[in-house]
PDB file of C-alpha atoms in Angstrom:
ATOM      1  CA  UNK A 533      15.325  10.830 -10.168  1.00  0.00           C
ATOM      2  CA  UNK A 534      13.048   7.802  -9.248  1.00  0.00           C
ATOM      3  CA  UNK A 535      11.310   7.638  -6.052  1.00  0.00           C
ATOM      4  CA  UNK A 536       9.973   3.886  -5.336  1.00  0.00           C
ATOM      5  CA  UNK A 537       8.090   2.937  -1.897  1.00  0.00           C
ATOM      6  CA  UNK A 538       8.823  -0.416   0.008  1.00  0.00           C
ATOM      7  CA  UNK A 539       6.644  -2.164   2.443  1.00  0.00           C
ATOM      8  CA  UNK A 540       8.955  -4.009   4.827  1.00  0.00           C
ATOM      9  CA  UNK A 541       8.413  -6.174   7.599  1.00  0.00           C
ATOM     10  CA  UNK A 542      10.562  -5.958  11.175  1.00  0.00           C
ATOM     11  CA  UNK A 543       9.918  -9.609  12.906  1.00  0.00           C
ATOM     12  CA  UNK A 544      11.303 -10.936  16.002  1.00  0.00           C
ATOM     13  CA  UNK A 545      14.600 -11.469  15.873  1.00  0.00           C
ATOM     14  CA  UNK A 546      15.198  -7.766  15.186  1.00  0.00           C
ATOM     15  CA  UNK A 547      12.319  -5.999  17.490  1.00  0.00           C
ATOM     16  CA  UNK A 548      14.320  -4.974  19.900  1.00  0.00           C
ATOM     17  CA  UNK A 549      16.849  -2.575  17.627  1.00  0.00           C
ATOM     18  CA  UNK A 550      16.257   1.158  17.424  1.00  0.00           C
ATOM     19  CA  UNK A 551      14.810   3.077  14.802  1.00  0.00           C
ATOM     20  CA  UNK A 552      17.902   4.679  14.083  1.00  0.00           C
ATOM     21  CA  UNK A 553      19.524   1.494  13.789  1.00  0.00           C
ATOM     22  CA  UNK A 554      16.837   0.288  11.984  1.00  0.00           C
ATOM     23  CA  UNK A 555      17.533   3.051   9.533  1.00  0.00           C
ATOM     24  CA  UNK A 556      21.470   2.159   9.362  1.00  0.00           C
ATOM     25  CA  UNK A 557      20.961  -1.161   8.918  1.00  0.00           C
ATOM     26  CA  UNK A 558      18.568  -0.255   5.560  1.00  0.00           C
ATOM     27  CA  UNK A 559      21.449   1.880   4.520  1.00  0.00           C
ATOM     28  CA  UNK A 560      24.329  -0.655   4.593  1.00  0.00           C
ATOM     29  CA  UNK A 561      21.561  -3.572   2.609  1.00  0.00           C
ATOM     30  CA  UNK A 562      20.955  -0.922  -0.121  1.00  0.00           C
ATOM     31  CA  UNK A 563      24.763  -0.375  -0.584  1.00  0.00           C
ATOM     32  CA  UNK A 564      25.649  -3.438  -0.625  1.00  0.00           C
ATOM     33  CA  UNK A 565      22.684  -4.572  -3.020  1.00  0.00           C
ATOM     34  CA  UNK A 566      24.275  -1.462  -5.355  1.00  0.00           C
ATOM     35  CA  UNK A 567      21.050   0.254  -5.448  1.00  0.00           C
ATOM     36  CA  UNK A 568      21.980   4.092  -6.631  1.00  0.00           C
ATOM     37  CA  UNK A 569      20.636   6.133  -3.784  1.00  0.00           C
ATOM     38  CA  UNK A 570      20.358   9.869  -4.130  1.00  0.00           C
ATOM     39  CA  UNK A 571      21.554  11.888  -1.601  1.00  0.00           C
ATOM     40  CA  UNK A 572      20.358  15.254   0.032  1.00  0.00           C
ATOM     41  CA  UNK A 573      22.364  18.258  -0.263  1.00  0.00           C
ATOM     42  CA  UNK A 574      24.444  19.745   2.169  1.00  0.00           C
ATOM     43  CA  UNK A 575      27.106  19.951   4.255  1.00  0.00           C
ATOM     44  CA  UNK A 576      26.372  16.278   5.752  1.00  0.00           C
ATOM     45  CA  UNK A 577      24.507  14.436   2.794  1.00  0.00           C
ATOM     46  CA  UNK A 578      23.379  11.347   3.426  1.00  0.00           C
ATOM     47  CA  UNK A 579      20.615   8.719   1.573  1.00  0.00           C
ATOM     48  CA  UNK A 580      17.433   9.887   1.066  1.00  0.00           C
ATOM     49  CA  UNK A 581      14.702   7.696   2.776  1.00  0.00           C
ATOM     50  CA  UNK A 582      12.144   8.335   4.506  1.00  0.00           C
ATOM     51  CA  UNK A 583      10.036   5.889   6.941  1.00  0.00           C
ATOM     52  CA  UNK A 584       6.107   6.368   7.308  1.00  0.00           C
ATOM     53  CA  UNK A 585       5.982   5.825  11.046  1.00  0.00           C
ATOM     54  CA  UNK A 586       9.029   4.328  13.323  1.00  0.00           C
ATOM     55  CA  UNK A 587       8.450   0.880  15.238  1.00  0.00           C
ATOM     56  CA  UNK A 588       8.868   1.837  18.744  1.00  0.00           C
ATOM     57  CA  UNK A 589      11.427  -0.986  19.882  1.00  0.00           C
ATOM     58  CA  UNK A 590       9.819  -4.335  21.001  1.00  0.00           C
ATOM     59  CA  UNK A 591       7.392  -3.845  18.297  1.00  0.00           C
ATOM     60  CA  UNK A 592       7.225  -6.296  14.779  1.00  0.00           C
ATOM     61  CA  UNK A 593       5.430  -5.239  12.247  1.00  0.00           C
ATOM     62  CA  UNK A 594       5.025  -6.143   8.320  1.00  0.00           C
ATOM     63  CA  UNK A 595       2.719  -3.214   6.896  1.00  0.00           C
ATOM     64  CA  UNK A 596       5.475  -0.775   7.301  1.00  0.00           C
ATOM     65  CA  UNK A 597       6.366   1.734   4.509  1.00  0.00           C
ATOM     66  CA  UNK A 598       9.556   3.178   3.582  1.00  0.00           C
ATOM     67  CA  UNK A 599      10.194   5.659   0.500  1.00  0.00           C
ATOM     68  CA  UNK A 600      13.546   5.896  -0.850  1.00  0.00           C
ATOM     69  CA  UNK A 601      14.686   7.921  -3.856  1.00  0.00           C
ATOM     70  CA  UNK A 602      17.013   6.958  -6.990  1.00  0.00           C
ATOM     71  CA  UNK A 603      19.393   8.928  -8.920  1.00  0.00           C
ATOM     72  CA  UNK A 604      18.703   6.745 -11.732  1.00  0.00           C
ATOM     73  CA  UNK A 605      15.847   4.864 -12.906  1.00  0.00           C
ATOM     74  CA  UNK A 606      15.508   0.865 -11.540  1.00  0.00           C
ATOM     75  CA  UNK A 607      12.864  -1.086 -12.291  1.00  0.00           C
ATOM     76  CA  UNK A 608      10.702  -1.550  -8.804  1.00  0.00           C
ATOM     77  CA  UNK A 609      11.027  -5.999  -9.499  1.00  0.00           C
ATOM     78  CA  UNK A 610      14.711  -5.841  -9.840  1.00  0.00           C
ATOM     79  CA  UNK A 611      15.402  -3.870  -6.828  1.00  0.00           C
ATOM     80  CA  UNK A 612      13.670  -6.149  -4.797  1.00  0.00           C
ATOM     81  CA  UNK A 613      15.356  -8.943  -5.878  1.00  0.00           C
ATOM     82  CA  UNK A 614      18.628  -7.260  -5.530  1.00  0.00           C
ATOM     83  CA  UNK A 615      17.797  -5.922  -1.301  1.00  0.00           C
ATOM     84  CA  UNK A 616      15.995  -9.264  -0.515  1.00  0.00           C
ATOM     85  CA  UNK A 617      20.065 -10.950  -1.242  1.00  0.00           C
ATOM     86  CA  UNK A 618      21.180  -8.820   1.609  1.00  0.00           C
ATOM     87  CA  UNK A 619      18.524  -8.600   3.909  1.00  0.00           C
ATOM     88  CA  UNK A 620      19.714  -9.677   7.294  1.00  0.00           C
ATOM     89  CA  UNK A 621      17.560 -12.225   9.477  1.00  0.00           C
ATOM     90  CA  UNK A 622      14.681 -10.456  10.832  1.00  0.00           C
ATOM     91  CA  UNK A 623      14.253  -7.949   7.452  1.00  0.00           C
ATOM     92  CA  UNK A 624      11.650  -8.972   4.429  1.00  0.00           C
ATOM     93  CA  UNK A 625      11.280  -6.931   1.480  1.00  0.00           C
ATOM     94  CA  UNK A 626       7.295  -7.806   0.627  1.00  0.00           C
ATOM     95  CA  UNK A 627       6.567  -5.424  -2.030  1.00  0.00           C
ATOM     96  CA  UNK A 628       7.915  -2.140  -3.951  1.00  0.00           C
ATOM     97  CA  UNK A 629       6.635   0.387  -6.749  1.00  0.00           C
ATOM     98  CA  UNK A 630       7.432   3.612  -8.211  1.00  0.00           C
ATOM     99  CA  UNK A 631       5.163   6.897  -7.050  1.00  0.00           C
ATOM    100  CA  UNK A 632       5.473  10.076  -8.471  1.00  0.00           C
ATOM    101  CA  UNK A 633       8.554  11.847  -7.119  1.00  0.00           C
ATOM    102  CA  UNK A 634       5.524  14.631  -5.817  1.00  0.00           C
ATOM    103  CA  UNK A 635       3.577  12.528  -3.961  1.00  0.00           C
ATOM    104  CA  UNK A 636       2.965  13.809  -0.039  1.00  0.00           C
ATOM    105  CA  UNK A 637       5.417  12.120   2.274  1.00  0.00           C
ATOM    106  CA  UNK A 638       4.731   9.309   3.998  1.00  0.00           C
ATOM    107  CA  UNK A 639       5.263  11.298   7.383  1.00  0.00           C
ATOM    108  CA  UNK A 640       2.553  13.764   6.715  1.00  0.00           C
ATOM    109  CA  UNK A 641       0.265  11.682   5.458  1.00  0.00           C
ATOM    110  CA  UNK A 642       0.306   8.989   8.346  1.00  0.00           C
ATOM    111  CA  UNK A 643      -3.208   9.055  10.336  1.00  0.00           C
ATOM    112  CA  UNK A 644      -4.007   5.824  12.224  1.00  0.00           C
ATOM    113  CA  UNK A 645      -2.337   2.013  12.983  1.00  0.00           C
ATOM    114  CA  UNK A 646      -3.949  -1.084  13.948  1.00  0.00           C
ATOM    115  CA  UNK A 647      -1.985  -3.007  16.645  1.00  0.00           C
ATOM    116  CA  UNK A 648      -2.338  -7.021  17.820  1.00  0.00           C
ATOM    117  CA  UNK A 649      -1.084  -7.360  21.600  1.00  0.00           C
ATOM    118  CA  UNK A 650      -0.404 -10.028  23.572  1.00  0.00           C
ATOM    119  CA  UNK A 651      -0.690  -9.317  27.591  1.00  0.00           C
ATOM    120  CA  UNK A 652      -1.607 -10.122  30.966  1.00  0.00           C
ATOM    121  CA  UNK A 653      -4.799  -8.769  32.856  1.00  0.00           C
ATOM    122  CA  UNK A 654      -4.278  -9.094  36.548  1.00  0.00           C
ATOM    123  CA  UNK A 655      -7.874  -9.905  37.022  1.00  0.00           C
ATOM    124  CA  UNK A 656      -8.317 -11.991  33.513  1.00  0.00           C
ATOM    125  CA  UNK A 657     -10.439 -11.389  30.243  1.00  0.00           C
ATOM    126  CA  UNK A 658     -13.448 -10.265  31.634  1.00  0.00           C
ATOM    127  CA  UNK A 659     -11.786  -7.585  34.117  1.00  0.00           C
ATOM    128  CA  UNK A 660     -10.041  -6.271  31.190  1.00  0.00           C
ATOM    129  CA  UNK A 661     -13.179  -6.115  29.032  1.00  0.00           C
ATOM    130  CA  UNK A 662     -14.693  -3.781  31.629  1.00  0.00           C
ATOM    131  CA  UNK A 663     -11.511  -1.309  32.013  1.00  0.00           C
ATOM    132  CA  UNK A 664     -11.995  -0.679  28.102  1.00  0.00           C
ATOM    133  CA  UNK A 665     -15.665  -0.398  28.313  1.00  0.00           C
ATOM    134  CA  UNK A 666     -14.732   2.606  31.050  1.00  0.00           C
ATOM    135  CA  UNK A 667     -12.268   4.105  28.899  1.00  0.00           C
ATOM    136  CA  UNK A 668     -14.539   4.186  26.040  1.00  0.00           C
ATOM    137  CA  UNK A 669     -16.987   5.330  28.227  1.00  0.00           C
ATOM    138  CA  UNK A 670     -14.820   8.408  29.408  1.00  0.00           C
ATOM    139  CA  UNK A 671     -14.060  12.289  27.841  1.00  0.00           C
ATOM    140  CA  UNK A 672     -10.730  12.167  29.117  1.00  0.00           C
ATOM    141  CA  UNK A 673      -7.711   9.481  29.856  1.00  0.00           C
ATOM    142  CA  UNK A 674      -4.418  11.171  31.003  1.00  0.00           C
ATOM    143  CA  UNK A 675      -1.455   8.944  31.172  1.00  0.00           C
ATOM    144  CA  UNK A 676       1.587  10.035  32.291  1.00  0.00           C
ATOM    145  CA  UNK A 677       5.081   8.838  31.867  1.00  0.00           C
ATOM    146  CA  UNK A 678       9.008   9.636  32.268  1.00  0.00           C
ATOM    147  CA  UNK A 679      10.945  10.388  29.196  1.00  0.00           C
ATOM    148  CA  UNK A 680      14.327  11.336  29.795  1.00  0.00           C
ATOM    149  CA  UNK A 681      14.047  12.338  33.165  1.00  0.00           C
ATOM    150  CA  UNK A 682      11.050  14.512  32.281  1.00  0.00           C
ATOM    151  CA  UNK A 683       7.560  13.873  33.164  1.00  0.00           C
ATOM    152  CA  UNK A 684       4.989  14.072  30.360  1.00  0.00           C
ATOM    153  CA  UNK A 685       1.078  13.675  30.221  1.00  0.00           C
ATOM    154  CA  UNK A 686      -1.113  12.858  27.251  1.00  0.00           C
ATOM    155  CA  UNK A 687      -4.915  12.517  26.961  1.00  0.00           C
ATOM    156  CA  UNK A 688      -5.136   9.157  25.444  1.00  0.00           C
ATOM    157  CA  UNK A 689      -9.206   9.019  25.265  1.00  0.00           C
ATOM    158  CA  UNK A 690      -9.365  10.917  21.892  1.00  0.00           C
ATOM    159  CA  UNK A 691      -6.402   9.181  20.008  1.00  0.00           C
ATOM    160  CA  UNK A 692      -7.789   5.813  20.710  1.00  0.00           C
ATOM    161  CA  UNK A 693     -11.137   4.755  18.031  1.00  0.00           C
ATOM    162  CA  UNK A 694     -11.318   0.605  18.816  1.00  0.00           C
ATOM    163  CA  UNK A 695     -10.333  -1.872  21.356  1.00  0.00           C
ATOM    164  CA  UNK A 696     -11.166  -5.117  21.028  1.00  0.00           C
ATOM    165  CA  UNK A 697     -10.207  -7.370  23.725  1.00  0.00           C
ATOM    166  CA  UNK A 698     -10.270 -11.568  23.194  1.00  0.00           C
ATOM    167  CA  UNK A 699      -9.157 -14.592  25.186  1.00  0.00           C
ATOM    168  CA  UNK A 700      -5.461 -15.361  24.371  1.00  0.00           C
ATOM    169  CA  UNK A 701      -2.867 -18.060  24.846  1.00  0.00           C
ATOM    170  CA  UNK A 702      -2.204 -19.117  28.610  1.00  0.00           C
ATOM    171  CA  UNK A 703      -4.231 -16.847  30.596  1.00  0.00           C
ATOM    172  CA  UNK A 704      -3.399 -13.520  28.497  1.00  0.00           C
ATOM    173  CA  UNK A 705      -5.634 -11.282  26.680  1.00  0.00           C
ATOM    174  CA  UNK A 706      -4.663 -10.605  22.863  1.00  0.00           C
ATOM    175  CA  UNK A 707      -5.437  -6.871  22.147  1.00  0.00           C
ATOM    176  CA  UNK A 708      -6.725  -5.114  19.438  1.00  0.00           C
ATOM    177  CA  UNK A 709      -5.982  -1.563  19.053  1.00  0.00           C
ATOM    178  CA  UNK A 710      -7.297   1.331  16.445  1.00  0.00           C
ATOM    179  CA  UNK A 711      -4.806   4.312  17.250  1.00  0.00           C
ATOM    180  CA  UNK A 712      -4.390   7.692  15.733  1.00  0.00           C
ATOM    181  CA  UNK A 713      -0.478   8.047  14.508  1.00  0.00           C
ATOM    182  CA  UNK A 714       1.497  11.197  12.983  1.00  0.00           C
ATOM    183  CA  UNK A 715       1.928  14.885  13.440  1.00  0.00           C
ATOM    184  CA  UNK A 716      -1.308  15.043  14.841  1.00  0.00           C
ATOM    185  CA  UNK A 717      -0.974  13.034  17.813  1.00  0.00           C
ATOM    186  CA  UNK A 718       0.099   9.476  18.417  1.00  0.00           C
ATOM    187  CA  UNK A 719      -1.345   6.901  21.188  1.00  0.00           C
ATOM    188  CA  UNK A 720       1.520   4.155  22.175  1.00  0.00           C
ATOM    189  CA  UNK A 721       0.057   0.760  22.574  1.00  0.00           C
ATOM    190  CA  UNK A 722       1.822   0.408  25.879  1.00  0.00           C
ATOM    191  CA  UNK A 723       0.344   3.467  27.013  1.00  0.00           C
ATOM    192  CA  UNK A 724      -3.048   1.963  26.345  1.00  0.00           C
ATOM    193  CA  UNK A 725      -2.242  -0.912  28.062  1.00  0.00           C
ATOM    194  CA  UNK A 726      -1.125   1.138  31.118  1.00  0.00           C
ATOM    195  CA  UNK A 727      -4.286   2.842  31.540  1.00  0.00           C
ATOM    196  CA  UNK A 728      -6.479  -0.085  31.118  1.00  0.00           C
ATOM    197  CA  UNK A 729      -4.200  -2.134  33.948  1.00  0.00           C
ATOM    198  CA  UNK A 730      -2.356  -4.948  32.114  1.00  0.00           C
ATOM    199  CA  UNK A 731       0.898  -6.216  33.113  1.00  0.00           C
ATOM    200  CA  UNK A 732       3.695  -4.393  31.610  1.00  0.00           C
ATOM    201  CA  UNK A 733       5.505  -4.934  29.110  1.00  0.00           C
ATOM    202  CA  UNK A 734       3.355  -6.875  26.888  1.00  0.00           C
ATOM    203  CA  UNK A 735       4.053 -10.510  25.867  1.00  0.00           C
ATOM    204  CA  UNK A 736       4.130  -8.931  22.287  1.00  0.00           C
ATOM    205  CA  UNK A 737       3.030  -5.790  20.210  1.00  0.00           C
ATOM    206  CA  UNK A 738       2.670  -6.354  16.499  1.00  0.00           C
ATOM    207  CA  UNK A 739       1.093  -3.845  14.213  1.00  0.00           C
ATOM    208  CA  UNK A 740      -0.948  -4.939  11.503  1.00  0.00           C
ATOM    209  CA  UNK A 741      -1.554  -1.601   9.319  1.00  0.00           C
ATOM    210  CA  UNK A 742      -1.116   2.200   9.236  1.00  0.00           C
ATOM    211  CA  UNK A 743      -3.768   4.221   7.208  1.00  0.00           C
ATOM    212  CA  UNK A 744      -3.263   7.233   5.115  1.00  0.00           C
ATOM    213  CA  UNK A 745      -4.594  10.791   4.527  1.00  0.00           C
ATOM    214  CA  UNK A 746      -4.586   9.750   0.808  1.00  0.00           C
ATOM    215  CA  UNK A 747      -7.097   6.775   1.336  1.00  0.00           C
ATOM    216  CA  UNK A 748     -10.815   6.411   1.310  1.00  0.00           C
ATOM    217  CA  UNK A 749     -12.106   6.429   4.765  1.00  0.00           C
ATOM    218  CA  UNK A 750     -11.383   2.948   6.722  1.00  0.00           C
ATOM    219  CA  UNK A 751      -8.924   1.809   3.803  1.00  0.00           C
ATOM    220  CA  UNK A 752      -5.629   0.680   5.399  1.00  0.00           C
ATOM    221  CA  UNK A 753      -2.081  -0.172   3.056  1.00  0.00           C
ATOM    222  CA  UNK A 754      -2.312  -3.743   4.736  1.00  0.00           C
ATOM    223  CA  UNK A 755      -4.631  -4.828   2.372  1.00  0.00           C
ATOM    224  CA  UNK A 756      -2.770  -3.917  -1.257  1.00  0.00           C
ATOM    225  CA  UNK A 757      -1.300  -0.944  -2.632  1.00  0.00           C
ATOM    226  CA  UNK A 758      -3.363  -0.930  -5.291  1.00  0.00           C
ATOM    227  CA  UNK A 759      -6.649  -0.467  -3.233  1.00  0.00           C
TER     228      UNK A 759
END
């Protein structure tokens, strides 16, 4: 068995599909591009892949990871020649390498992502400056939301490590965010943009890199895989 790991990109055209669907549409390229998946166990068995951290829908993205697992051995060059034929519009293959079949899942070892947004401020640039300067400023940020009919809360202050905010095109603000991600907590970029009072939804959420348990402090995949 081989395991390789993709970085993909999700752009525009396809930001508003689920993850789920997201996931289909991966499985359909991959059997069409005859690449020899291998298959869990079970009474249901289905491909084995495995995505570091979903795009929440809206969102485009092209530092995003994906491990998937062969039954035989492929090398990493020809399978991306082979799934970049069938990619539909939207879907780019950028990269892909073998890791040992024991390295720590991608899911586990997820800590932080770096997100670019485009919004509106009410009040403009410098209003919106001063809403993250109090938010840095505070212990605590609760936000709370609706999901599925249920109202939740989350303390936003200590999953959030940078804003930056900068003049953007037409009035907005573009957005930068530093945001814990994973099984220890995850901040939502819209979330953040609640609290500190832009205009909902954004113009547009991209993220730019996720960082791993596995790297040196501050390191982030965007860069290379072989950093």
């Amino acid at each position: 068995m081989q395991r390789l790991r993709l970085r993909f990109g999700r752009g525009a055209p396809v930001r508003f599909i689920s993850h789920l669907d997201t996931l289909r549409c991966w499985e359909r390229v991959f059997r069409r591009a005859s690449i020899p998946l291998e298959y869990t166990q079970g009474f249901s068995p289905h491909p084995k892949i495995a995505v570091a951290a979903p795009l929440a829908v809206g969102v485009t993205g092209d530092a995003e990871l994906m491990d998937i697992w062969l039954r035989k051995w492929m090398p990493p060059q020809s399978v991306m020649m082979l799934v970049r034929r069938e990619l539909p519009s939207g879907f780019v293959l950028l990269d892909a390498w073998e890791v040992p079949v024991s390295a720590p899942g991608l899911q586990a070892s997820v800590r932080t992502a770096r997100y670019r947004c485009v919004a509106v401020h009410p009040e403009g640039v410098a209003a919106a400056r001063r809403a993250v300067d109090l938010f840095l400023q505070s212990e605590s940020v609760v936000y709370s939301f609706t999901r599925q009919e249920e109202t939740r809360a989350i303390d936003l202050r200590p999953l959030v490590h940078a804003i930056a905010v900068e003049p953007g095109p037409g009035g907005s603000c573009r957005v930068d965010l530093d945001v814990s991600i994973g099984q220890a907590g995850s901040a939502r970029p819209d979330h953040v943009l609640g609290v500190l009072g832009f205009s909902l939804p954004a113009e547009s959420v991209e993220r730019l890199a996720l960082s791993f348990g596995w790297q040196e402090e501050g390191a982030e995949f965007s860069d290379s895989h072989h950093n």
